[in-house]
Amino acid sequence: MFRAEALAKVDRGYFNIIVLDAYDVSLQSKNTGHYWTIHNTEYPREGTCVIYHKHRFCHPYHLHGRAPNLSRALRSIRKHDEFQMNGRVPVYKH
């Protein structure tokens, strides 16, 4: 279960908040437009998160990774955004 203190630290200047509750946080990055869902599994310990990601609203979510808590999950999302905006090399399929 996400604690109220952790939920209060979600940066509303960086994210559009879609859902914010004790077990799920759904966000949209204002920088990339990507969508994220962070689910609190409480396994193997309280606060453990699974991070899901999609590029557009109509796309299905895919597993992005795991984090030990909400703060680390949000940091992972910011790092992904930084990679997308600064370092990603376009992939062209033939």
CSV table of C-alpha atoms in Angstrom, one decimal:
chain,number,residue,atom,x,y,z
A,1,MET,CA,0.0,0.0,0.0
A,2,PHE,CA,1.3,3.4,-0.9
A,3,ARG,CA,1.5,5.8,2.1
A,4,ALA,CA,-0.1,9.2,1.9
A,5,GLU,CA,3.3,10.9,2.3
A,6,ALA,CA,4.7,9.1,-0.8
A,7,LEU,CA,1.6,9.9,-2.8
A,8,ALA,CA,1.9,13.6,-1.8
A,9,LYS,CA,5.4,13.7,-3.3
A,10,VAL,CA,4.2,12.9,-6.9
A,11,ASP,CA,5.3,15.9,-8.9
A,12,ARG,CA,2.2,17.4,-10.4
A,13,GLY,CA,4.3,19.8,-12.5
A,14,TYR,CA,6.0,16.9,-14.2
A,15,PHE,CA,3.0,14.5,-14.5
A,16,ASN,CA,-0.6,14.6,-15.4
A,17,ILE,CA,-2.3,12.5,-12.6
A,18,ILE,CA,-4.8,10.0,-13.9
A,19,VAL,CA,-5.3,7.8,-10.8
A,20,LEU,CA,-3.7,8.2,-7.4
A,21,ASP,CA,-4.7,5.7,-4.7
A,22,ALA,CA,-3.3,3.2,-2.2
A,23,TYR,CA,-2.4,0.5,-4.7
A,24,ASP,CA,-2.2,2.2,-8.1
A,25,VAL,CA,-0.7,5.3,-9.5
A,26,SER,CA,-1.4,6.2,-13.2
A,27,LEU,CA,0.4,9.1,-14.8
A,28,GLN,CA,1.1,10.8,-18.1
A,29,SER,CA,4.5,12.4,-18.5
A,30,LYS,CA,4.1,16.0,-19.6
A,31,ASN,CA,7.5,15.7,-21.3
A,32,THR,CA,7.1,12.7,-23.5
A,33,GLY,CA,3.3,12.1,-23.4
A,34,HIS,CA,3.9,8.5,-22.3
A,35,TYR,CA,1.6,6.8,-19.9
A,36,TRP,CA,2.6,4.9,-16.8
A,37,THR,CA,0.9,2.7,-14.2
A,38,ILE,CA,2.7,1.9,-11.0
A,39,HIS,CA,1.1,-1.0,-9.1
A,40,ASN,CA,1.9,-1.7,-5.5
A,41,THR,CA,2.1,-5.5,-5.1
A,42,GLU,CA,3.1,-5.6,-1.4
A,43,TYR,CA,5.1,-8.6,-2.3
A,44,PRO,CA,7.8,-9.5,-1.2
A,45,ARG,CA,7.4,-6.5,1.1
A,46,GLU,CA,5.3,-3.4,1.5
A,47,GLY,CA,5.9,-0.8,-1.1
A,48,THR,CA,7.2,-3.1,-3.8
A,49,CYS,CA,6.1,-1.8,-7.3
A,50,VAL,CA,5.6,-3.1,-10.8
A,51,ILE,CA,5.9,-0.4,-13.5
A,52,TYR,CA,3.9,-0.6,-16.7
A,53,HIS,CA,4.3,1.8,-19.7
A,54,LYS,CA,2.8,2.6,-23.0
A,55,HIS,CA,3.6,5.2,-25.6
A,56,ARG,CA,0.1,6.3,-26.6
A,57,PHE,CA,-3.3,6.1,-25.0
A,58,CYS,CA,-4.7,3.6,-27.4
A,59,HIS,CA,-1.7,1.2,-27.0
A,60,PRO,CA,-1.7,-1.7,-24.5
A,61,TYR,CA,0.6,-1.4,-21.5
A,62,HIS,CA,3.8,-3.4,-21.3
A,63,LEU,CA,6.1,-4.2,-18.4
A,64,HIS,CA,8.7,-1.6,-17.9
A,65,GLY,CA,10.3,-2.8,-14.7
A,66,ARG,CA,10.1,-3.1,-10.9
A,67,ALA,CA,11.1,-0.8,-8.0
A,68,PRO,CA,11.3,-1.2,-4.3
A,69,ASN,CA,9.1,1.8,-3.6
A,70,LEU,CA,7.1,4.6,-5.3
A,71,SER,CA,10.0,7.1,-5.2
A,72,ARG,CA,12.3,4.8,-7.1
A,73,ALA,CA,9.6,4.0,-9.6
A,74,LEU,CA,9.1,7.7,-10.3
A,75,ARG,CA,12.9,8.1,-10.7
A,76,SER,CA,12.9,5.3,-13.2
A,77,ILE,CA,10.2,7.1,-15.2
A,78,ARG,CA,12.2,10.3,-15.2
A,79,LYS,CA,15.3,8.5,-16.4
A,80,HIS,CA,13.3,6.9,-19.2
A,81,ASP,CA,12.0,10.3,-20.2
A,82,GLU,CA,15.5,11.7,-20.2
A,83,PHE,CA,16.6,8.9,-22.5
A,84,GLN,CA,13.7,9.4,-24.8
A,85,MET,CA,14.3,13.1,-25.1
A,86,ASN,CA,18.1,13.2,-25.3
A,87,GLY,CA,19.7,9.9,-26.3
A,88,ARG,CA,17.3,7.7,-28.1
A,89,VAL,CA,18.5,6.8,-31.6
A,90,PRO,CA,15.5,6.4,-34.0
A,91,VAL,CA,15.0,2.8,-35.1
A,92,TYR,CA,13.9,2.4,-38.7
A,93,LYS,CA,12.4,-0.9,-39.8
A,94,HIS,CA,12.9,-2.1,-43.3
